[in-house]
Coordinates of C-alpha atoms in Angstrom, one line a residue:
Chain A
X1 CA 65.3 -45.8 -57.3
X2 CA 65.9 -47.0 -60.6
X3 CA 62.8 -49.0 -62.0
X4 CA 64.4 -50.5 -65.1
X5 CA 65.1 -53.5 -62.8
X6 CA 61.3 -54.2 -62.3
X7 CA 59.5 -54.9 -65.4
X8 CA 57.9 -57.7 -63.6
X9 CA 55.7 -55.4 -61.3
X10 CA 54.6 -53.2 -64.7
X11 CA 51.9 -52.7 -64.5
X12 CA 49.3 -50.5 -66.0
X13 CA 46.3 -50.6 -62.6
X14 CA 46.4 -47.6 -60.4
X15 CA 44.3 -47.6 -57.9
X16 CA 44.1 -45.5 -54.7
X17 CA 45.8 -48.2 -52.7
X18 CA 48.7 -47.8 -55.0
X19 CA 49.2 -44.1 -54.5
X20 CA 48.8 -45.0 -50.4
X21 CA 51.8 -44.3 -48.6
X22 CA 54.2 -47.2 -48.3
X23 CA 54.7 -47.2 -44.8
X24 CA 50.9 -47.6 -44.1
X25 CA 50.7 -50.6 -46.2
X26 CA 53.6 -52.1 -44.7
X27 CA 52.3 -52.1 -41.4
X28 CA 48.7 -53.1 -42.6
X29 CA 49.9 -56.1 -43.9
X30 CA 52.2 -57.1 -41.0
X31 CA 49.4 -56.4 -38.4
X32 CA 47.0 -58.3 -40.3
X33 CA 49.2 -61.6 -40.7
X34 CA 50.1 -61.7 -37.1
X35 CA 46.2 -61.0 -36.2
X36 CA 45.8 -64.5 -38.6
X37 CA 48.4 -66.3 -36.9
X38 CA 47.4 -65.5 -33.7
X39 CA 43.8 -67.2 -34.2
X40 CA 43.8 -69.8 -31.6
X41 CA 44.1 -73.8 -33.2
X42 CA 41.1 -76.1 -33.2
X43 CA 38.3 -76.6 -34.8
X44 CA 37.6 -73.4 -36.3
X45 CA 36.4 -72.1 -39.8
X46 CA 34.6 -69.0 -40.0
X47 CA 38.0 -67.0 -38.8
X48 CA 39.8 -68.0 -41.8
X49 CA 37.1 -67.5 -44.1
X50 CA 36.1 -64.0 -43.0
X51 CA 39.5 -62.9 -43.2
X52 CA 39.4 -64.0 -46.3
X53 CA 37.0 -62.0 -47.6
X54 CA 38.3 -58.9 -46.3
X55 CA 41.1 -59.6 -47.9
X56 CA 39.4 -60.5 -51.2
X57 CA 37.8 -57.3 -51.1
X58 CA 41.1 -55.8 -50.8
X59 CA 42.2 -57.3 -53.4
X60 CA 39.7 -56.7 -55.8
X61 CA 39.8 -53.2 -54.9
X62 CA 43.4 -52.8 -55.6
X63 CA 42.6 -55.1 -58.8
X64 CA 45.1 -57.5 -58.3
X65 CA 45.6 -59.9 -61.2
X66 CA 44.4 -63.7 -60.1
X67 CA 47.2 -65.1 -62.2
X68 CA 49.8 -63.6 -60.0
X69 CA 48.3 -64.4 -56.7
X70 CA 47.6 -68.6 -58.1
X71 CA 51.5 -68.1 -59.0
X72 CA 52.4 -67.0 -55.7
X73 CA 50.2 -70.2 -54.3
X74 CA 51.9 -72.7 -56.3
X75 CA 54.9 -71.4 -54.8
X76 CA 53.7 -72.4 -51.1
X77 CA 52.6 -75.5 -52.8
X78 CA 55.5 -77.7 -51.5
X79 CA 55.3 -76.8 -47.5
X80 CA 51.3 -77.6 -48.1
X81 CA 52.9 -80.9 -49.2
X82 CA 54.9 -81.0 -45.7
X83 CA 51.6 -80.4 -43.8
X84 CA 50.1 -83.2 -45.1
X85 CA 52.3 -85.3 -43.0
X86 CA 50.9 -84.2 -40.1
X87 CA 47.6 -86.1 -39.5
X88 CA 49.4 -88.8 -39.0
X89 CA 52.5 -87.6 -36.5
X90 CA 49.7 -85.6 -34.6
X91 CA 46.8 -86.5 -32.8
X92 CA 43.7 -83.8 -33.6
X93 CA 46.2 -83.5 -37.3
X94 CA 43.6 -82.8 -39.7
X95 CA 42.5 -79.5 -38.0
X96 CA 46.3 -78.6 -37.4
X97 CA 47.2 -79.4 -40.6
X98 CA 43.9 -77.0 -41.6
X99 CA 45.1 -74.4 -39.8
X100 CA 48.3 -73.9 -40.8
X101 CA 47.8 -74.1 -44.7
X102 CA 45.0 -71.7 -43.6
X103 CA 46.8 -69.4 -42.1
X104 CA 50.1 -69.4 -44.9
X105 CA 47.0 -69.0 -47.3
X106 CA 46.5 -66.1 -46.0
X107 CA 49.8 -64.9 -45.5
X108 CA 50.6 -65.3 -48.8
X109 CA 48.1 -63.6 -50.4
X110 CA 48.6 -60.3 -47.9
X111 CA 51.6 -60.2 -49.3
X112 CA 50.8 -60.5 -52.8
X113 CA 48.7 -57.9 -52.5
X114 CA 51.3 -55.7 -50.5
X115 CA 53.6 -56.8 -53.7
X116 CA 50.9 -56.4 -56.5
X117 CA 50.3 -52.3 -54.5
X118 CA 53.6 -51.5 -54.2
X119 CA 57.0 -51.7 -55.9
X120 CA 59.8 -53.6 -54.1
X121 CA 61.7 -50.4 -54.0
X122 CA 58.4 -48.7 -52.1
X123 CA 58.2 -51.5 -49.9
X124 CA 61.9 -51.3 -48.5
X125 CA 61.1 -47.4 -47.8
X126 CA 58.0 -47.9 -45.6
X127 CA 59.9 -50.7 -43.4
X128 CA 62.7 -48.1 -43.3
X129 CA 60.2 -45.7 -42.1
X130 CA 59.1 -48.3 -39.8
X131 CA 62.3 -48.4 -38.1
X132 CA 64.4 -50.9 -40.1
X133 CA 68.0 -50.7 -39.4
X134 CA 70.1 -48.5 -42.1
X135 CA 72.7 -51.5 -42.6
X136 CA 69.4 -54.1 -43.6
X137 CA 68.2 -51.2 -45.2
X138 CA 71.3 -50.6 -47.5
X139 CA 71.6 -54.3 -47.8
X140 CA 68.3 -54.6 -48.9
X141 CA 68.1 -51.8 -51.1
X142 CA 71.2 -53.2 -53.5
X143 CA 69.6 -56.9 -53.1
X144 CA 66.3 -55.7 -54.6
X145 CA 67.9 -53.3 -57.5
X146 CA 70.2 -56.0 -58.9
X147 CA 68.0 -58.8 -58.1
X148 CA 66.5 -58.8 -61.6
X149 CA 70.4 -58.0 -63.4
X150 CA 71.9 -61.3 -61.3
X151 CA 68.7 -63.4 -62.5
X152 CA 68.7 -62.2 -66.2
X153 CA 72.5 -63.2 -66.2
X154 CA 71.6 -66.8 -64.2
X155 CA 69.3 -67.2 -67.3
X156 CA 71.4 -66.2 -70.0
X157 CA 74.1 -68.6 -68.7
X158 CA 71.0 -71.7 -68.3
X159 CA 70.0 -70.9 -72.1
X160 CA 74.0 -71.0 -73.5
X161 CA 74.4 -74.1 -71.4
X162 CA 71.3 -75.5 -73.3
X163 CA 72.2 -74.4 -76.7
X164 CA 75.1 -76.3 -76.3
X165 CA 73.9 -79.5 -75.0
X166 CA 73.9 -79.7 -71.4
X167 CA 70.7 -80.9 -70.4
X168 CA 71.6 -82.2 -66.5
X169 CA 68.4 -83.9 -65.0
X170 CA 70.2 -85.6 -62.0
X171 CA 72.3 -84.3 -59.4
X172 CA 75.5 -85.8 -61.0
X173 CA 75.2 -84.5 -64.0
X174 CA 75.0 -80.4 -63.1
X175 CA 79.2 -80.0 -63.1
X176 CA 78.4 -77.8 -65.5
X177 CA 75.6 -76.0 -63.7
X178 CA 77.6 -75.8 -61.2
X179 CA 80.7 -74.3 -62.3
X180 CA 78.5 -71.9 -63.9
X181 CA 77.1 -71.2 -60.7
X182 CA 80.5 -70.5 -59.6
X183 CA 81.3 -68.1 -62.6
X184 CA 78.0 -66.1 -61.3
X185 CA 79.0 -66.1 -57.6
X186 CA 82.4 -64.3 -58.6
X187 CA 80.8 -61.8 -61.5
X188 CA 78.1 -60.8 -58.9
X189 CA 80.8 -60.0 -56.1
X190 CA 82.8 -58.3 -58.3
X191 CA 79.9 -56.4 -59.5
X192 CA 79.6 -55.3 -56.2
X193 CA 82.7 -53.8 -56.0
X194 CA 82.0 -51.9 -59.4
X195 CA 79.3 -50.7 -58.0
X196 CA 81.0 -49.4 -55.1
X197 CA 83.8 -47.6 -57.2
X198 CA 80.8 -46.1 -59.2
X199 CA 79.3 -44.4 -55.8
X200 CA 82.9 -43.3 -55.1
X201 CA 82.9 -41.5 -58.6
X202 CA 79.4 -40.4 -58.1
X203 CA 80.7 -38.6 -54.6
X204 CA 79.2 -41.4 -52.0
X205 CA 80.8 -40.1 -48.6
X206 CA 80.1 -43.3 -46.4
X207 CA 76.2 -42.4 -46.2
X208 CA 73.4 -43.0 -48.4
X209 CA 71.5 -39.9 -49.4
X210 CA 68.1 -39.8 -47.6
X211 CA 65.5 -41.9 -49.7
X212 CA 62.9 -40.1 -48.6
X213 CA 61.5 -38.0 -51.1
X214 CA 57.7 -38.3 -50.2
X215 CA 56.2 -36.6 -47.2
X216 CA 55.4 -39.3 -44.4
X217 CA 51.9 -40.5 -44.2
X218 CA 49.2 -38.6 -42.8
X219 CA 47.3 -39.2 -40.1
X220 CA 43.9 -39.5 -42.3
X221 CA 46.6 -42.3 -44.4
X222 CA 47.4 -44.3 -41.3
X223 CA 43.4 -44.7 -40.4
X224 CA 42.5 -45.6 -43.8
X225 CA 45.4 -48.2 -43.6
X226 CA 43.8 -49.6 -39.9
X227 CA 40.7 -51.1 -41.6
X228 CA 42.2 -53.8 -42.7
X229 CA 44.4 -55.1 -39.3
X230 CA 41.6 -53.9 -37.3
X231 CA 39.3 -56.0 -39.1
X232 CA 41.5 -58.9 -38.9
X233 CA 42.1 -58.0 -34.6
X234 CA 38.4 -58.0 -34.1
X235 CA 37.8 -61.6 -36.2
X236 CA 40.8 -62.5 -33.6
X237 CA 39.2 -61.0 -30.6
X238 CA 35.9 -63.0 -31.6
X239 CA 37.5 -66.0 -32.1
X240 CA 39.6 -65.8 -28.7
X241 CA 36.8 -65.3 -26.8
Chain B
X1 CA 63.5 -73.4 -44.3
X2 CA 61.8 -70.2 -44.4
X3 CA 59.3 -71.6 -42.2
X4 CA 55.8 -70.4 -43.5
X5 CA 53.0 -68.6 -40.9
X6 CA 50.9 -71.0 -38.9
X7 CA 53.3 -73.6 -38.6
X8 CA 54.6 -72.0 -35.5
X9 CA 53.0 -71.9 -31.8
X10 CA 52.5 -67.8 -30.4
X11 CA 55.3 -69.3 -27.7
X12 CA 57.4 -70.4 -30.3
X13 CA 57.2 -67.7 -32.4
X14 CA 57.8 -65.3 -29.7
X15 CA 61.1 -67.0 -28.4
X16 CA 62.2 -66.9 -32.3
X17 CA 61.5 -62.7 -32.8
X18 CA 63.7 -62.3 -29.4
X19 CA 66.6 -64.6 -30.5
X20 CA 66.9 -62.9 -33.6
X21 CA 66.4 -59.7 -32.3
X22 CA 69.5 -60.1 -29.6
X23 CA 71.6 -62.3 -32.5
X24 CA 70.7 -59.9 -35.6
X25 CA 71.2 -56.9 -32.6
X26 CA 74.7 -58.1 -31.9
X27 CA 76.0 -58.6 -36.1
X28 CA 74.4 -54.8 -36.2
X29 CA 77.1 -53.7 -33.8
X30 CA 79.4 -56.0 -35.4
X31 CA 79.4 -55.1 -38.7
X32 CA 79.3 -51.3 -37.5
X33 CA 82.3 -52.1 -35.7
X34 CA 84.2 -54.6 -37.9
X35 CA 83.1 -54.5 -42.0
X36 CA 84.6 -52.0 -44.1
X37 CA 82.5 -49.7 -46.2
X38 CA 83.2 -50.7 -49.1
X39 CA 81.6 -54.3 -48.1
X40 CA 77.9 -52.9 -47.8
X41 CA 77.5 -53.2 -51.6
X42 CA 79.1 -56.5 -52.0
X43 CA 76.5 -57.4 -49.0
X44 CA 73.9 -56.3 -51.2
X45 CA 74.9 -58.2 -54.2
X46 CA 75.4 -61.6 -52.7
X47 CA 72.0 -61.0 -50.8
X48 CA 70.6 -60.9 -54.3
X49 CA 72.8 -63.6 -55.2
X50 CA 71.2 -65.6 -52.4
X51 CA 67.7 -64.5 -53.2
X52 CA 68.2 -65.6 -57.2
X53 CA 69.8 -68.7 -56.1
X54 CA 66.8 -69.7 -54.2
X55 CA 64.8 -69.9 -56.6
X56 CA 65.0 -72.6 -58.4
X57 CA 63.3 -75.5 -56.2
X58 CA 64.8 -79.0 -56.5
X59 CA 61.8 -80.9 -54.8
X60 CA 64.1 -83.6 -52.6
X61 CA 61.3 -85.3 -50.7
X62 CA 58.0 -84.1 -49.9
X63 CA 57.7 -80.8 -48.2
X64 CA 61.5 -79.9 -48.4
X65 CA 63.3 -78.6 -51.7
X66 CA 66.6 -78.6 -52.4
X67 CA 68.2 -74.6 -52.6
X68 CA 71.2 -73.0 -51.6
X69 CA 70.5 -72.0 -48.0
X70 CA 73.9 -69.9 -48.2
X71 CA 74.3 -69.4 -44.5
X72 CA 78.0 -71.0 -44.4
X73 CA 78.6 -69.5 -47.6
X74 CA 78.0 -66.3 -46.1
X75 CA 79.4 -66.1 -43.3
X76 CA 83.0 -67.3 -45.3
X77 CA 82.3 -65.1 -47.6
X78 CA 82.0 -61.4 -45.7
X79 CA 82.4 -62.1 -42.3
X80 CA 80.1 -63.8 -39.4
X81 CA 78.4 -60.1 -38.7
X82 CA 77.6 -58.8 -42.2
X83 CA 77.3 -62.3 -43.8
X84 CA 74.3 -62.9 -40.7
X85 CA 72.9 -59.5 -42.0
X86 CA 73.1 -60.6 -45.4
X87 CA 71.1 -63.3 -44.7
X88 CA 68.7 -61.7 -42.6
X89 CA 67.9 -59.6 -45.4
X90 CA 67.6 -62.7 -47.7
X91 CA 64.9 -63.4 -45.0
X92 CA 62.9 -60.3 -45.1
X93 CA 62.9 -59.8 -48.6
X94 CA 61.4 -63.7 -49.2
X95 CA 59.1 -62.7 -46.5
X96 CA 57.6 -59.1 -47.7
X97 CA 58.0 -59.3 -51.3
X98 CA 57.9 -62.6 -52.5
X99 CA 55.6 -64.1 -49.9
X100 CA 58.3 -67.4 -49.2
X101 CA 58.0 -67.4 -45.4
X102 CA 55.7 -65.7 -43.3
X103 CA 55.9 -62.8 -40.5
X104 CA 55.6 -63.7 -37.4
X105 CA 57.5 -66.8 -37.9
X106 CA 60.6 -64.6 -39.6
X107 CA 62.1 -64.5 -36.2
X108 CA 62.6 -68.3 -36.0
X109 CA 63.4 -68.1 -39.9
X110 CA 66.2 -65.9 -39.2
X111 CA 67.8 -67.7 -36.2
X112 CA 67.8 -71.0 -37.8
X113 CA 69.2 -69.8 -41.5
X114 CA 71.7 -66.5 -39.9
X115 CA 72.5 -66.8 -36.6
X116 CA 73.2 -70.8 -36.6
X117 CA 75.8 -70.2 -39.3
X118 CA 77.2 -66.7 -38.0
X119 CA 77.7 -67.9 -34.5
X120 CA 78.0 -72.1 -34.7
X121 CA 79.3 -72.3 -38.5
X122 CA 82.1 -69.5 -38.7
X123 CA 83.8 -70.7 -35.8
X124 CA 83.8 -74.4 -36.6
X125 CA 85.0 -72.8 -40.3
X126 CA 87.7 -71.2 -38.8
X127 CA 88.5 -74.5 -36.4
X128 CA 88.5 -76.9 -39.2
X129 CA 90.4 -74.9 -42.4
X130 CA 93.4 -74.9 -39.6
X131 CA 94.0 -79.1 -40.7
X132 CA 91.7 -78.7 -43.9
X133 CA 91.8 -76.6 -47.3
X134 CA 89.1 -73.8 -46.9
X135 CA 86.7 -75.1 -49.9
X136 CA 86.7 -78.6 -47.7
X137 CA 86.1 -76.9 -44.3
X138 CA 83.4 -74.4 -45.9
X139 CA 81.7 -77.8 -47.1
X140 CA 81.7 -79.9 -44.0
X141 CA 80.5 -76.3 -42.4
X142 CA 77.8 -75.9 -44.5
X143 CA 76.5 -79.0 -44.2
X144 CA 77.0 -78.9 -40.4
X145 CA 75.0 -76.1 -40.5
X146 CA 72.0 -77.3 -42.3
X147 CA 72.2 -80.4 -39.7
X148 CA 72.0 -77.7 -36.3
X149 CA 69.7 -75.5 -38.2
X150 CA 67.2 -78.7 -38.9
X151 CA 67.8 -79.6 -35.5
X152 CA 66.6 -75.9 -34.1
X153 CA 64.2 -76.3 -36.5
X154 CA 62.5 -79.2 -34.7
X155 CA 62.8 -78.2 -31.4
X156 CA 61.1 -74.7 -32.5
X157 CA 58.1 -76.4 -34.5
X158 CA 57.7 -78.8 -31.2
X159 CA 58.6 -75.8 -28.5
X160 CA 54.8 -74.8 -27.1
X161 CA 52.4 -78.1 -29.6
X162 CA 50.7 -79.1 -26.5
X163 CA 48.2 -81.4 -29.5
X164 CA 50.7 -83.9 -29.2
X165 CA 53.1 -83.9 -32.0
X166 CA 55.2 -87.1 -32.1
X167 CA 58.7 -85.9 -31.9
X168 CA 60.2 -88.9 -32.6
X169 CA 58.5 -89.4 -36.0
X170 CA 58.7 -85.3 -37.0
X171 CA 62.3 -85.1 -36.0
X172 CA 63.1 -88.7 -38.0
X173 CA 61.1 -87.0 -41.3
X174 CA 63.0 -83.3 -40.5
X175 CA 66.5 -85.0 -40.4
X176 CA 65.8 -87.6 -43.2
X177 CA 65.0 -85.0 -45.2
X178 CA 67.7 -82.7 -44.4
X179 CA 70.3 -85.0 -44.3
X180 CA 70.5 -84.7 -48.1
X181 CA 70.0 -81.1 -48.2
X182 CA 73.8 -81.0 -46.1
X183 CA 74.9 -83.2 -48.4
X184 CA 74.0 -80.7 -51.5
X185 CA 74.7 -77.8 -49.6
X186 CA 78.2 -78.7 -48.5
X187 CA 78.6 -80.4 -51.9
X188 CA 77.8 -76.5 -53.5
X189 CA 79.4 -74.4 -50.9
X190 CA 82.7 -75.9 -51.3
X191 CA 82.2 -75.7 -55.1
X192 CA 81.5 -72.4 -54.9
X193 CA 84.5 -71.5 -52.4
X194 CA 86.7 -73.3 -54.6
X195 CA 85.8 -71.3 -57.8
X196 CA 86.2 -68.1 -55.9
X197 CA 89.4 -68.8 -54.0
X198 CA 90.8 -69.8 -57.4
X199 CA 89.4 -66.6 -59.3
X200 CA 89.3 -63.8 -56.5
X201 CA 90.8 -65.2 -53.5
X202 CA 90.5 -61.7 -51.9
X203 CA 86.8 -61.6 -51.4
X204 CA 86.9 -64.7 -49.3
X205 CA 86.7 -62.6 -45.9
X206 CA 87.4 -66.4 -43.7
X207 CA 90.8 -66.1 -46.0
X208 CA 91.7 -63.1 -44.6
X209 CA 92.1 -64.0 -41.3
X210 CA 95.3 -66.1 -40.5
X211 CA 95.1 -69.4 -39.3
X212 CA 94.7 -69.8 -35.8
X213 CA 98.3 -70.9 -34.5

């Protein structure tokens, strides 16, 4: 897949969790937020905080830059904002609201590190492996290569809108947002069909060629990739009991 | 409304991942069935559409932000099947890539923001543009939709809390909240619709099918 699209995720760290197969990491990280989730509410600590460290440890292993998990946190900021309301809808609230910012925490940063090890395009193959259905599949895989093309155009459009004088704070005042919003919901469609008339020229026959270029995971792959959920399941299984 | 992990029961979250598996199940055969080929890439672009559009958060009140949810938009746009599919994949791509959501709560994620507006939304569309023009009856849809998805919304954060959650109070924040979020959203879906029935009328898919006599 083309990787012109995803100068965000240059990045010059290669580490052996890079190079693992996609699929593996996939299904670590899903195995391990679901072993989170499932830790049983109350007044517990030590769950959280030893799956954090395992995680930590991944992290620094794959040398994930700190800057791009903390941006990924401010982005959960507002719901953290949201939990805040519960101590006082919910009796026992401080623990539940604990809890759950806990556990989104840690969600977050799994996948950060599932997004700092492997490129969106890498990601999409291993849940294909993983049984995705083709349809999401193809859905996905045009979302994720023009995702960056659509947003560079949203920003060119905010910055002419600003060289000109449209500085809209309030809700009233974004007509012009607004109807550029508009302009980028019809150039994006039509885009698509471009796109479409390019795989007709390129000889698409109603199927995507196979993306799978690299061998499926080995067996030695898959049990490296179990540390971490299994890990995570016995924290759980301690916790539960 | 990507609805982040923890903030769901295991009950909750399980009777969200088999909704969505049946809903997202039946738009697979749908689309098979009904969607043109040639609609798969325009799928793809509005689902990175969707995805850029969400970005930008407009804090409203605390805890909610103000976005294009895009589920009414969708559905008008390519059909209730692939438009739900669409969405879905809006879903899994906040979820695994961009960390806006979390797993084991996609499930609910997906039923409230695809399935409410496939399977409530385009009909009522299809109901209302018979008296109204289709930017008007996308709007009042959309913002229908954000109303019934805040509403499934409650009922799955309060389905399994056994630690006594007030209902009253969380569904009075939820639907104060959200009541301006319809407003925006209906506000920017019939924007939206009008600019493209005005530019491209032809890649409004809810124009496509005649009015209901």
């Amino acid at each position: 897949m083309s990787q012109a699209h995803q100068q965000e995720l240059d990045t010059t760290v290669e580490t052996p969790l890079h190079r693992a197969p996609a699929e593996c990491k996939v299904a670590a990280t899903i195995v391990f937020v679901v072993a989170v989730a499932l830790v049983p509410r109350g007044d517990l600590v030590w769950p959280y905080a030893v799956d954090a460290a395992i995680l930590l440890a991944v992290a620094a292993f794959a040398r994930v830059d700190p800057r791009m998990l903390g941006a990924r946190l401010l982005f959960e900021l507002p719901f953290v904002l949201f939990v805040l309301v519960l101590p006082f809808v919910a009796e026992d609230g401080w623990w539940l609201a604990f809890g759950i910012v806990a556990k989104a925490t840690l969600a977050v940063l799994a996948t950060g590190v599932l997004a700092w090890t492997t490129p969106p395009a890498e990601i999409l193959r291993g849940a294909e492996r993983l049984g995705l259905p083709r349809q999401l599949v193809a859905i996905a895989g045009f979302a994720i290569r023009y995702l960056q093309v659509i947003g560079d155009e949203l920003r060119r459009m905010r910055l002419a809108r600003v060289q000109r004088g449209d500085t809209a704070r309030w809700l009233w005042q974004s007509s012009a947002a607004t109807r550029g919003f508009g302009a980028l919901a019809v150039r994006t469609l039509e885009r698509g069909e471009r796109v479409h008339t390019a795989m007709l020229a390129r000889g698409y026959g109603g199927r995507m060629p196979a993306l799978q270029l690299a061998p499926s995971a080995s067996p030695l792959a898959w049990m490296v990739a179990a540390i971490l959920p299994a890990a995570a399941i016995a924290v759980l299984v301690v916790a539960r009991l | 409304m990507h609805i982040p992990e923890g903030f769901l029961t295991g009950e909750a979250a399980a009777v969200g991942a088999v909704t969505a598996a049946l809903g997202v199940g039946i738009c697979l055969r749908g689309a098979r069935r009904h969607a043109r080929e040639r609609d798969l890439p325009i799928a793809g672009l509005a689902a990175a559409f969707f995805v850029v559009g969400e970005a930008p958060f407009i804090p409203v009140t605390i805890g909610t932000n103000a976005h294009l949810l895009g589920g009414a938009l969708a559905v008008a746009l390519l059909g209730p099947y692939l438009g739900a599919l669409t969405i879905t994949t809006v879903c899994l791509i906040q979820a695994l890539v961009f960390g806006s959501g979390g797993i084991t709560t996609l499930g609910a994620t997906i039923t409230v923001l695809a399935l409410v507006p496939a399977f409530v939304g385009y009909p009522a569309l299809l109901a209302l543009r018979k008296p109204l023009p289709l930017p008007v009856a996308g709007g009042i849809t959309a913002g229908l939709c954000v109303l019934l998805s805040a509403a499934v919304f409650v009922a799955f954060m309060t389905l399994g809390a056994d630690s006594g959650i007030d209902r009253g109070t969380f569904a009075g924040v939820t639907f104060g909240a959200y009541a301006v979020v319809a407003l925006i959203e209906g506000v920017i879906t019939a924007l939206l619709l009008r600019a493209l029935l005005s530019l491209r009328p032809d890649l409004v898919r809810a124009r496509r099918r005649p009015v209901p006599a």
